mmCIF file of C-alpha atoms in Angstrom:
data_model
loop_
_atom_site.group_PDB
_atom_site.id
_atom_site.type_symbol
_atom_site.label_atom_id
_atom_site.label_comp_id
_atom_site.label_asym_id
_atom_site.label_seq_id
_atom_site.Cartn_x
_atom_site.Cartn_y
_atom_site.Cartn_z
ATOM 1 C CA UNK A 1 -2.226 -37.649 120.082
ATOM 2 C CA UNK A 2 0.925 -39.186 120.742
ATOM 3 C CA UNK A 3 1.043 -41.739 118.384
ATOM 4 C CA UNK A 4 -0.221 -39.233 115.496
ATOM 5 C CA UNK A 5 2.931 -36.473 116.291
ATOM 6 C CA UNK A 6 5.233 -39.936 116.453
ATOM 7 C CA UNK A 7 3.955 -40.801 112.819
ATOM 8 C CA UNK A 8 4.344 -37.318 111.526
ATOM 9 C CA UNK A 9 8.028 -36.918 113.443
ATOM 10 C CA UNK A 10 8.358 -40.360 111.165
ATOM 11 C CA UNK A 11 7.196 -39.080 108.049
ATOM 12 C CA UNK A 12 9.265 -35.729 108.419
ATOM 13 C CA UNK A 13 12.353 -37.306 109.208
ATOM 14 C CA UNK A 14 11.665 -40.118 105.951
ATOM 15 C CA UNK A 15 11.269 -37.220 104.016
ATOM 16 C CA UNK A 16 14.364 -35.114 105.290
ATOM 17 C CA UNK A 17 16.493 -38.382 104.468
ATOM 18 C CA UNK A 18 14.701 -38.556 100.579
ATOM 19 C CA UNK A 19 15.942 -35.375 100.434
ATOM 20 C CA UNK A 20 19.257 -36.009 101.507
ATOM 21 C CA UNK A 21 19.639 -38.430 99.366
ATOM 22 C CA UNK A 22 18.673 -36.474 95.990
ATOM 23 C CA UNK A 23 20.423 -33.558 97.354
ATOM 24 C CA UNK A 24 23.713 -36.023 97.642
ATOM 25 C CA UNK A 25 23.307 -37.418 94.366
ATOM 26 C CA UNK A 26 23.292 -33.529 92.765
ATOM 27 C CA UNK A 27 26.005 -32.329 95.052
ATOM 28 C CA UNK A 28 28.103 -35.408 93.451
ATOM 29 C CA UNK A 29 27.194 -33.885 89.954
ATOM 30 C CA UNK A 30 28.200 -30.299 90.648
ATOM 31 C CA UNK A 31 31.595 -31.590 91.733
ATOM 32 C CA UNK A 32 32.149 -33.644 89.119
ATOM 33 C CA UNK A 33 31.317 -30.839 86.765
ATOM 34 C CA UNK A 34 33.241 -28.170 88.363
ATOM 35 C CA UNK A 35 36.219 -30.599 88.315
ATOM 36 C CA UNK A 36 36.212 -30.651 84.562
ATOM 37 C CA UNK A 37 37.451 -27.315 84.676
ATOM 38 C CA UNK A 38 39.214 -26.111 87.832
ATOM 39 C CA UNK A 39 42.101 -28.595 88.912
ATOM 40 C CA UNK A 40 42.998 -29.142 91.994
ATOM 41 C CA UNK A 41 42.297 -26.586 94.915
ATOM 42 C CA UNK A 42 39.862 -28.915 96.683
ATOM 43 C CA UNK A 43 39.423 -26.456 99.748
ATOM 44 C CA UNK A 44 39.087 -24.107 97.750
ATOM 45 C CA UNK A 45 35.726 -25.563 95.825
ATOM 46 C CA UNK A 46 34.439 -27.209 99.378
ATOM 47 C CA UNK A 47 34.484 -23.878 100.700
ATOM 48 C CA UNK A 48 32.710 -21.741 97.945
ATOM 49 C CA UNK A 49 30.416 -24.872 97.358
ATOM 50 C CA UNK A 50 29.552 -24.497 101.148
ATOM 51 C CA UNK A 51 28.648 -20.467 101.041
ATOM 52 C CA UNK A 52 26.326 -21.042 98.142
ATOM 53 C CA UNK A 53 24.668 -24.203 99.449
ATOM 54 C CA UNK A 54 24.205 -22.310 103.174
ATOM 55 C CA UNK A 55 22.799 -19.431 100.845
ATOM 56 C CA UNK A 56 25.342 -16.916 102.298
ATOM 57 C CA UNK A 57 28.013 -14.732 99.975
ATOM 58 C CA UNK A 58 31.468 -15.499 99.978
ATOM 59 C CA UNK A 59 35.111 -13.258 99.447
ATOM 60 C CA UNK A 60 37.317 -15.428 97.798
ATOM 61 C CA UNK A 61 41.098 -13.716 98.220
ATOM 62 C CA UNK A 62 44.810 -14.380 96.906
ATOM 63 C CA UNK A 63 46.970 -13.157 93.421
ATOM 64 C CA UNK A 64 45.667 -12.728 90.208
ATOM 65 C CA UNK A 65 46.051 -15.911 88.174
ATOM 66 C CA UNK A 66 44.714 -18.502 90.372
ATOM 67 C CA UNK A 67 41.384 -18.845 88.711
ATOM 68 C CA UNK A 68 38.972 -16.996 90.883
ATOM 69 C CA UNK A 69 37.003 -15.619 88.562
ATOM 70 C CA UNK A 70 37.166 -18.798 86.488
ATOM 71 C CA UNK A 71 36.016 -20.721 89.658
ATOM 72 C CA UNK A 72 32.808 -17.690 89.960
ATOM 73 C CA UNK A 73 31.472 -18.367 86.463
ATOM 74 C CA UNK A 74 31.849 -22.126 86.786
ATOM 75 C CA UNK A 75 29.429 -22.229 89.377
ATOM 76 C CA UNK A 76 26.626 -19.824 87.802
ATOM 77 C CA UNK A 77 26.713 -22.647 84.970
ATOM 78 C CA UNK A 78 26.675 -25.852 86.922
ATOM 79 C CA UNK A 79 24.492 -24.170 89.165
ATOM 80 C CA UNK A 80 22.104 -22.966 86.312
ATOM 81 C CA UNK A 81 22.026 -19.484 88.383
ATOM 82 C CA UNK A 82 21.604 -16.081 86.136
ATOM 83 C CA UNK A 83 25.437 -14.337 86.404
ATOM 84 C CA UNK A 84 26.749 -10.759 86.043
ATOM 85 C CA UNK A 85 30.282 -9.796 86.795
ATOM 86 C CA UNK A 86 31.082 -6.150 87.916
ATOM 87 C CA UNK A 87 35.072 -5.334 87.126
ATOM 88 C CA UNK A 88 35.534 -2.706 90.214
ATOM 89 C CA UNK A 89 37.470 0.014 89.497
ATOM 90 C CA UNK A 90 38.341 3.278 91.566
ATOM 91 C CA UNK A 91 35.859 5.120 89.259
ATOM 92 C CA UNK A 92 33.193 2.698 89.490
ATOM 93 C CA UNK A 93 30.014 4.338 90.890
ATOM 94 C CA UNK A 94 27.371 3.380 93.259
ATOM 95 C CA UNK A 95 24.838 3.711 89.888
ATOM 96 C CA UNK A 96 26.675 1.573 87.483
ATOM 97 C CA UNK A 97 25.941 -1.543 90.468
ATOM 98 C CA UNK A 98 22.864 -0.842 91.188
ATOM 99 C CA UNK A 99 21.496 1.209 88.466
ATOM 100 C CA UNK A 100 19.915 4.371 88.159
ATOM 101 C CA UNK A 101 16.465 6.648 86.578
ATOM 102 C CA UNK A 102 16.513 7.807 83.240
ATOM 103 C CA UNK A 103 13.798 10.132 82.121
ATOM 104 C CA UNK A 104 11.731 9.140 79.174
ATOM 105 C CA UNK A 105 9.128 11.389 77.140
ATOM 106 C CA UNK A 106 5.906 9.043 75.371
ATOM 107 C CA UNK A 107 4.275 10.437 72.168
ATOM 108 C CA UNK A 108 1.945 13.337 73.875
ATOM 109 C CA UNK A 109 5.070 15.102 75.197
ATOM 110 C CA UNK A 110 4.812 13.327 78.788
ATOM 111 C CA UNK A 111 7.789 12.767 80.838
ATOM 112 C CA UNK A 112 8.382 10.282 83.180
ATOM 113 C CA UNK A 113 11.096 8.573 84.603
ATOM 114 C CA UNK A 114 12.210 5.053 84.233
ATOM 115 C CA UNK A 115 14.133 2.338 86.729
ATOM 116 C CA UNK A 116 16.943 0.855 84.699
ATOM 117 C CA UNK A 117 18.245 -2.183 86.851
ATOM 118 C CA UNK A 118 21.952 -2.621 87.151
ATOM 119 C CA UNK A 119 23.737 -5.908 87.330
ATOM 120 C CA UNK A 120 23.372 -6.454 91.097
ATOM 121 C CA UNK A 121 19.880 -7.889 89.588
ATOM 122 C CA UNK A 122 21.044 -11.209 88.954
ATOM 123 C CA UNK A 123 21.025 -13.928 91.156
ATOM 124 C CA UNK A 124 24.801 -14.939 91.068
ATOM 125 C CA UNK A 125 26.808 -11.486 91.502
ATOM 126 C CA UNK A 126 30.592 -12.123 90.510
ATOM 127 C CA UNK A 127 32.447 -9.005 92.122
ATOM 128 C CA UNK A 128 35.705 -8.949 90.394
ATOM 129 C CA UNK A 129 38.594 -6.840 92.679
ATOM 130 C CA UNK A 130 36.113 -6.012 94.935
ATOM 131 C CA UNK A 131 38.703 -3.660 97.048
ATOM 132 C CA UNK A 132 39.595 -2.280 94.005
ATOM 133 C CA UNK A 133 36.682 0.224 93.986
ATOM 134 C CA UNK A 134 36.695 3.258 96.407
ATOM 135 C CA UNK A 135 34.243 2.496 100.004
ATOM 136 C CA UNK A 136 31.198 4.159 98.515
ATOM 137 C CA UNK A 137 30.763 2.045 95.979
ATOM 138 C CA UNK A 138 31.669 -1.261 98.078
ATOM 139 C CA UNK A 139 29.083 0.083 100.387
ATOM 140 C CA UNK A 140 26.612 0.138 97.490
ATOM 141 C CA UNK A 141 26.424 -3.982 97.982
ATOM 142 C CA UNK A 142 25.752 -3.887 101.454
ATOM 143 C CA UNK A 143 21.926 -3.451 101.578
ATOM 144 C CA UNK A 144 21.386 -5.825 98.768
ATOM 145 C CA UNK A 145 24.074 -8.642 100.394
ATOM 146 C CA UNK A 146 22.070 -8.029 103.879
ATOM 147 C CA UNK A 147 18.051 -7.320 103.018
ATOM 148 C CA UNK A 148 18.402 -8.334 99.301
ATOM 149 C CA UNK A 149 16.784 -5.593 98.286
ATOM 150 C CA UNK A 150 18.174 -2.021 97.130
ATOM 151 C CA UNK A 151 16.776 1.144 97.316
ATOM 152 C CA UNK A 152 16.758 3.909 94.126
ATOM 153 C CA UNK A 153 15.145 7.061 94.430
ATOM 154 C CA UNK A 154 13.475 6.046 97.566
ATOM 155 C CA UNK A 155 11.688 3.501 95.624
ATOM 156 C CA UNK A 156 12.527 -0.556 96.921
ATOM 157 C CA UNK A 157 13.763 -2.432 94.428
ATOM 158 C CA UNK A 158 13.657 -6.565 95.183
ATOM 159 C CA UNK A 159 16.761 -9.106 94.136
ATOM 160 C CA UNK A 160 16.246 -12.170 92.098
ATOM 161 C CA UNK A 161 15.966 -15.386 94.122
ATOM 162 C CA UNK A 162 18.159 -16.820 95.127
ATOM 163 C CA UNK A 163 20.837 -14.129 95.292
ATOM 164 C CA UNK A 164 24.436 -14.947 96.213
ATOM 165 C CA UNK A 165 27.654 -12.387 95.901
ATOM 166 C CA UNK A 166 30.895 -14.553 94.926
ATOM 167 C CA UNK A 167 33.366 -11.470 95.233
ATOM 168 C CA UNK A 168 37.605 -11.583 94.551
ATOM 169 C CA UNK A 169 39.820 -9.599 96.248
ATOM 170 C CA UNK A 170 43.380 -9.425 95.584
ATOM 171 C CA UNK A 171 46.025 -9.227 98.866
ATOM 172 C CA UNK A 172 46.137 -5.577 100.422
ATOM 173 C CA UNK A 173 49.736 -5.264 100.126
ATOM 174 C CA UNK A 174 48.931 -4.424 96.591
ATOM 175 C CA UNK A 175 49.393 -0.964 95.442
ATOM 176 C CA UNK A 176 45.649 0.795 94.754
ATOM 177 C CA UNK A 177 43.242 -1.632 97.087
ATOM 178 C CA UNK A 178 40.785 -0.355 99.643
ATOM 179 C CA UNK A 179 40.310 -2.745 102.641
ATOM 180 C CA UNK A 180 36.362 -3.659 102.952
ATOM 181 C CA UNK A 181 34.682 -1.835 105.600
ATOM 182 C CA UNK A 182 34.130 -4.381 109.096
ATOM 183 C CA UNK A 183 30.557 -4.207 108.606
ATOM 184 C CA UNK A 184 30.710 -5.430 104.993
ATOM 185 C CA UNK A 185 33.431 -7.743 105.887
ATOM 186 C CA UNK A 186 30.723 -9.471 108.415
ATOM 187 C CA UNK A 187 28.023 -9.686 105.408
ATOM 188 C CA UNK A 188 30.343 -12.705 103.772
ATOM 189 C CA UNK A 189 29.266 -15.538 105.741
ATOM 190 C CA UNK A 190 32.984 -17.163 104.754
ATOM 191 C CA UNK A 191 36.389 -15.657 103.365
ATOM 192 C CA UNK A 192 38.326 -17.988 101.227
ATOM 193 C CA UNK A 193 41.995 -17.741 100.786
ATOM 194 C CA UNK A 194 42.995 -19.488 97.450
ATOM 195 C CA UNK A 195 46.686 -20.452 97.119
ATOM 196 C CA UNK A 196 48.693 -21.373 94.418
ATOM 197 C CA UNK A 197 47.957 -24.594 93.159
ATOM 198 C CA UNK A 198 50.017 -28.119 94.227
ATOM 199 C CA UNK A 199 52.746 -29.468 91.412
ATOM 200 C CA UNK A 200 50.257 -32.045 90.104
ATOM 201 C CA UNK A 201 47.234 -29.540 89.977
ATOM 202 C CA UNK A 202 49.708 -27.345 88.484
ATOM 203 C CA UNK A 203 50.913 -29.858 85.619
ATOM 204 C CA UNK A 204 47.353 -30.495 84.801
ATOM 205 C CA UNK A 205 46.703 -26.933 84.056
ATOM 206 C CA UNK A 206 48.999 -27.041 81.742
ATOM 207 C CA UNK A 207 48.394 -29.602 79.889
ATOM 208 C CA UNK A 208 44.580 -29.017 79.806
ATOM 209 C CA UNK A 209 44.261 -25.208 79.548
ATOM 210 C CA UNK A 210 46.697 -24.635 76.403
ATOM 211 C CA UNK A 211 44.992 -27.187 73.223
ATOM 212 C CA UNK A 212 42.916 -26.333 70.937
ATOM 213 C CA UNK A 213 39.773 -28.003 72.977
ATOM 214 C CA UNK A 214 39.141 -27.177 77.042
ATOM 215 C CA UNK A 215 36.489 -28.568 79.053
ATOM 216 C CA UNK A 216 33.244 -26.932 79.641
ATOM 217 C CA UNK A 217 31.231 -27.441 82.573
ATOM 218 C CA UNK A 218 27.359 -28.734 81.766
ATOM 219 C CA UNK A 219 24.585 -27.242 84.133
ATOM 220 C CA UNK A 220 23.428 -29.927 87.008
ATOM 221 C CA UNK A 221 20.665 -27.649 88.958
ATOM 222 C CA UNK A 222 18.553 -24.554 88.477
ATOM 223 C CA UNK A 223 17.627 -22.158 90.881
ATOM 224 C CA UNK A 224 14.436 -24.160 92.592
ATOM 225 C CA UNK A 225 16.603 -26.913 92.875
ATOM 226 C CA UNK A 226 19.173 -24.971 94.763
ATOM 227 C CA UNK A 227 16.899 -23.398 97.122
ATOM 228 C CA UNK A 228 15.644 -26.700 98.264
ATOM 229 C CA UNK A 229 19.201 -27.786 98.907
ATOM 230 C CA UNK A 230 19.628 -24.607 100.876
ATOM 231 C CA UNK A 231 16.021 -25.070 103.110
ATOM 232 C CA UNK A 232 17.251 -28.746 103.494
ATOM 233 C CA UNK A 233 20.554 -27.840 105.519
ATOM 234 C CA UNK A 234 18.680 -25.440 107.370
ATOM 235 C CA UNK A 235 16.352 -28.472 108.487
ATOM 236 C CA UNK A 236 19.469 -30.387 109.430
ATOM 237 C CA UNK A 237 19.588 -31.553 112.824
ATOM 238 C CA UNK A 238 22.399 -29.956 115.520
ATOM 239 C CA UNK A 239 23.332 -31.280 119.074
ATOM 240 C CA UNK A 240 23.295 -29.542 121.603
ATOM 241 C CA UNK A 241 27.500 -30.373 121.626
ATOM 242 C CA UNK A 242 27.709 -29.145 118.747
ATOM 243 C CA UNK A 243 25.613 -25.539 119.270
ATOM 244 C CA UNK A 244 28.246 -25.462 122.720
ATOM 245 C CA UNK A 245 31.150 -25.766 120.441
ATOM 246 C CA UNK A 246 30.096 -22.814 118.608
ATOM 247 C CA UNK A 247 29.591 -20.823 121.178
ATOM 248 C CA UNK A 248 32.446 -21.377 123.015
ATOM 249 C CA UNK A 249 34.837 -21.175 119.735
ATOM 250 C CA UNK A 250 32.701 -17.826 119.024
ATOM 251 C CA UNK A 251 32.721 -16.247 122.672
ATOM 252 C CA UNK A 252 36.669 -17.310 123.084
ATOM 253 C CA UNK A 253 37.558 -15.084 120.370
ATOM 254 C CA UNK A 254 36.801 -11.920 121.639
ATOM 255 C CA UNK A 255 38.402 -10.135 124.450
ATOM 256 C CA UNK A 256 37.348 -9.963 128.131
ATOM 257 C CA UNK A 257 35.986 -13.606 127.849
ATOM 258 C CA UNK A 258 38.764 -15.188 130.089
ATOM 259 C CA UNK A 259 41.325 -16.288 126.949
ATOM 260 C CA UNK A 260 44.919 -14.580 127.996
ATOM 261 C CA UNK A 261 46.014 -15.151 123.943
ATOM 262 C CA UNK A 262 42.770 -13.545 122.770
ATOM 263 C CA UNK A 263 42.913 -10.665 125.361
ATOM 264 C CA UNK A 264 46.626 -9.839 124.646
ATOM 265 C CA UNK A 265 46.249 -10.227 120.164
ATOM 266 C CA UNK A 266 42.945 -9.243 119.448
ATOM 267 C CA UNK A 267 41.550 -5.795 119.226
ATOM 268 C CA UNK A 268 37.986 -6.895 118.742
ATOM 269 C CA UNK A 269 36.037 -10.512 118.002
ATOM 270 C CA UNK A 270 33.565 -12.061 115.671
ATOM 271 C CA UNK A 271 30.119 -11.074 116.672
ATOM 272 C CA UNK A 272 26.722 -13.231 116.666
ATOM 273 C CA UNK A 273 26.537 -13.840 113.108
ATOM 274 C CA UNK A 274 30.114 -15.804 113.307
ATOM 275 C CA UNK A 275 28.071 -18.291 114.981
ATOM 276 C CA UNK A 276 24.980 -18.120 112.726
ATOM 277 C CA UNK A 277 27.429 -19.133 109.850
ATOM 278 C CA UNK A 278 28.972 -21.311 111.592
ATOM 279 C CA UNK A 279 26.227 -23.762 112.451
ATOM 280 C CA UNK A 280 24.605 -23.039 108.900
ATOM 281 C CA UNK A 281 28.524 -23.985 107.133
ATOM 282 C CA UNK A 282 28.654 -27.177 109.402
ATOM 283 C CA UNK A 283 25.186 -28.326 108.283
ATOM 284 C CA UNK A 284 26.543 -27.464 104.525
ATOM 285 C CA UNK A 285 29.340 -29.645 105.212
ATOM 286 C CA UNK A 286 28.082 -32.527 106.770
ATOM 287 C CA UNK A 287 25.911 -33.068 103.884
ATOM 288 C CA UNK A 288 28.193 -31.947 101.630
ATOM 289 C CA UNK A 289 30.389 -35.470 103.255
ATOM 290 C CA UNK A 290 27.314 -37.462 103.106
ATOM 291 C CA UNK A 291 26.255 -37.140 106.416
ATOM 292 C CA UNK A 292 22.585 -36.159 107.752
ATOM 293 C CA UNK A 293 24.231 -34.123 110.765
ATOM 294 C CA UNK A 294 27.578 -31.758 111.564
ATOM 295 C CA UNK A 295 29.801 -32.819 114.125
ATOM 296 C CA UNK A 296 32.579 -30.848 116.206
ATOM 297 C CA UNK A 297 34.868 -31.603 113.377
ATOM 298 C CA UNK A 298 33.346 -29.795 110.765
ATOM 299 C CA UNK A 299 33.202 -26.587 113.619
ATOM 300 C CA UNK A 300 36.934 -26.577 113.564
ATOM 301 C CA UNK A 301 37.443 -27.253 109.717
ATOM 302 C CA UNK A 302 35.168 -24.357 109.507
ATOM 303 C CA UNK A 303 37.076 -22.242 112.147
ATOM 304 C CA UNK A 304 39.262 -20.381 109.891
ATOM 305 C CA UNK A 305 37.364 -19.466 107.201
ATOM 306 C CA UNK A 306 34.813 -17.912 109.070
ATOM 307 C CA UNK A 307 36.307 -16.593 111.730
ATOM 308 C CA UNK A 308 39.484 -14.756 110.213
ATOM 309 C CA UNK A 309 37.765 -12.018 108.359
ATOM 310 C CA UNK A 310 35.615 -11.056 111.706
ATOM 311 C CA UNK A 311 38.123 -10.117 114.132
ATOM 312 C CA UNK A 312 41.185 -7.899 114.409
ATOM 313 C CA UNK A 313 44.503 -7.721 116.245
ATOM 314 C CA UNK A 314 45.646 -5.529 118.504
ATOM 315 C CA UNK A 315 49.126 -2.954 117.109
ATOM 316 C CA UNK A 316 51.659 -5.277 119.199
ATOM 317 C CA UNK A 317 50.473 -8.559 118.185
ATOM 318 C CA UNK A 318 50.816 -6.995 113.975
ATOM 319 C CA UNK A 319 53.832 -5.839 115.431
ATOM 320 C CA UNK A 320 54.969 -9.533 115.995
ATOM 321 C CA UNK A 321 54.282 -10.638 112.758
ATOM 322 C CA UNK A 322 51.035 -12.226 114.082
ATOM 323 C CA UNK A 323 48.522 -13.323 111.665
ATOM 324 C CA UNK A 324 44.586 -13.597 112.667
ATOM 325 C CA UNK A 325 45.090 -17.127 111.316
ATOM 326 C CA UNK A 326 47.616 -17.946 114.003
ATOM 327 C CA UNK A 327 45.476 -16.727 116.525
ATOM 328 C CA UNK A 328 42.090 -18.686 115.049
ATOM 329 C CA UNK A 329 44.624 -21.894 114.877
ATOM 330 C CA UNK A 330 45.265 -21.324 118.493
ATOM 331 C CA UNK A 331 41.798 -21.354 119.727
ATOM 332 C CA UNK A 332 41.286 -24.562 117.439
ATOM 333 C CA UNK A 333 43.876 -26.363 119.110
ATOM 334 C CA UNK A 334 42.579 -24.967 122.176
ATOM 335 C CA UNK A 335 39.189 -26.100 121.704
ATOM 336 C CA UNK A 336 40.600 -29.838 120.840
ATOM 337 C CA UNK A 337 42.291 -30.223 123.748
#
């Protein structure tokens, strides 16, 4: 018996690294094909890449202009995903995301009614100004981001597989933005500031985006190929250091958890599902490096983008001019001794 679960540990772990290998070889080809058409903003693309791959949603937030949207529809092509966008507006309604019954009559006279789906049925959801729209209709996303699945007329209605939500949000000092409810906030398994781009990136642009011809990005995957990426990094090894570093980055974000800087700045912490994303981002990035496992590194890189959108500061520490992303950089450094 133990030589038999020896040979199959072998043959697992062969296959897991034939895997890795194909999946490393078509993670080369989506970034070479989303480079042909967003320059620069390398973070930017790693961190996006690494919500998708990890099968999670992501909130992607700065200005207009910096090619958000452009970086969204990139991806449903290289990715070979079916896309929708949804422009929110404040008079966008629950029914025009998810859809809604219309009644129908046949030729005898009988009426019945009929499920028209909206265009959360798709399996790459681009949700353009997201806190542009009022909270009803933001809250219209949350079942489907959650249970993918939404419910019309009391009637379950399933998602497309895979289903991923690549939403923008413009800054909330902006005049006529709603801030996303906490408990949709929590759904995106990483927030992604984008900044404006660097003076080379910037030049590039330029030069690129304003002929006559501009660069198209080709499809590399479809959507089986994706989902065995995404079961892959779930399959991905973790330490047990690693798993500690989670926790203790998780649990020494929220108050009452023996951190004076988090007890005095924040009013309340990330919850479990920071460190679910967490360990499935690491694994995302690891392989997205080349590596078959995460290490404490990749925790940290990961730190801020998961964290900052999961916790809130207390009135004196806003007050300060404190930023969540100081305090996340504290517990970082922290962390690395």
């Amino acid at each position: 018996m133990g030589v038999m679960k020896t040979t199959e540990s072998a043959m697992d772990e062969k296959a897991i690294i034939a895997a890795a290998e194909k999946a490393l070889s078509e993670i080369a080809l989506i970034r070479k094909e989303v480079g042909k058409v967003i320059f620069g903003q390398e973070n930017v693309v790693e961190q996006t890449l690494l919500a998708v791959l990890s099968g999670g949603h992501a909130l992607l937030v700065g200005v207009p202009g910096l090619a958000k949207t452009k970086l969204v529809s990139t991806l449903g092509t290289v990715l070979g995903l079916n896309a929708s966008r949804i422009q929110f507006t404040p008079d966008l309604m629950p029914s025009d995301i998810l859809g809604s019954e219309v009644m129908d009559q046949d030729e005898t006279g009988r009426r019945s009614f009929r499920f028209v789906p909206g265009p959360i049925f798709t399996q790459l959801l681009m949700a353009d100004e997201i806190n542009r729209a009022s909270p009803r209709t933001q809250s219209a996303l949350l079942q489907a981001m959650q249970e993918y699945h939404v419910t019309v007329a009391g009637q379950r209605n399933d998602l497309p597989q895979p289903f991923h939500v690549l939403a923008t949000q413009n800054p909330l000092e902006q005049e006529g933005t709603y801030p996303l409810p906490e408990a949709q906030l929590d759904r995106f398994l990483m927030q992604v500031d984008v900044g404006y781009p660097e003076l080379a990136a910037e030049r590039q642009i330029l030069l690129e985006t304003t002929g006559i011809h501009e660069s198209e990005a080709q499809s590399v995957l479809d959507a089986k190929q994706l989902q065995a990426i995404q079961q892959l990094i779930r399959q991905m090894p973790v330490s047990e250091k690693v798993v500690d570093a989670i926790l203790s980055l998780v649990r020494s974000a929220r108050p009452g958890n023996g951190n004076a800087a988090t007890d005095k700045n924040v009013a309340w912490g990330p919850g479990p599902r920071a460190g679910q994303s967490l360990m499935l981002c690491a694994r995302a990035r690891a392989l997205y490096d080349g590596r078959l496992a995460p290490s404490i590194d990749d925790i940290m890189a990961l730190a801020e983008p998961v964290l900052q959108h999961r916790m809130a500061l207390t009135f004196a520490a806003r007050a300060e001019g404190m930023t969540v992303r100081d305090v996340v950089a504290g517990l970082v450094s922290k962390a690395k001794g």
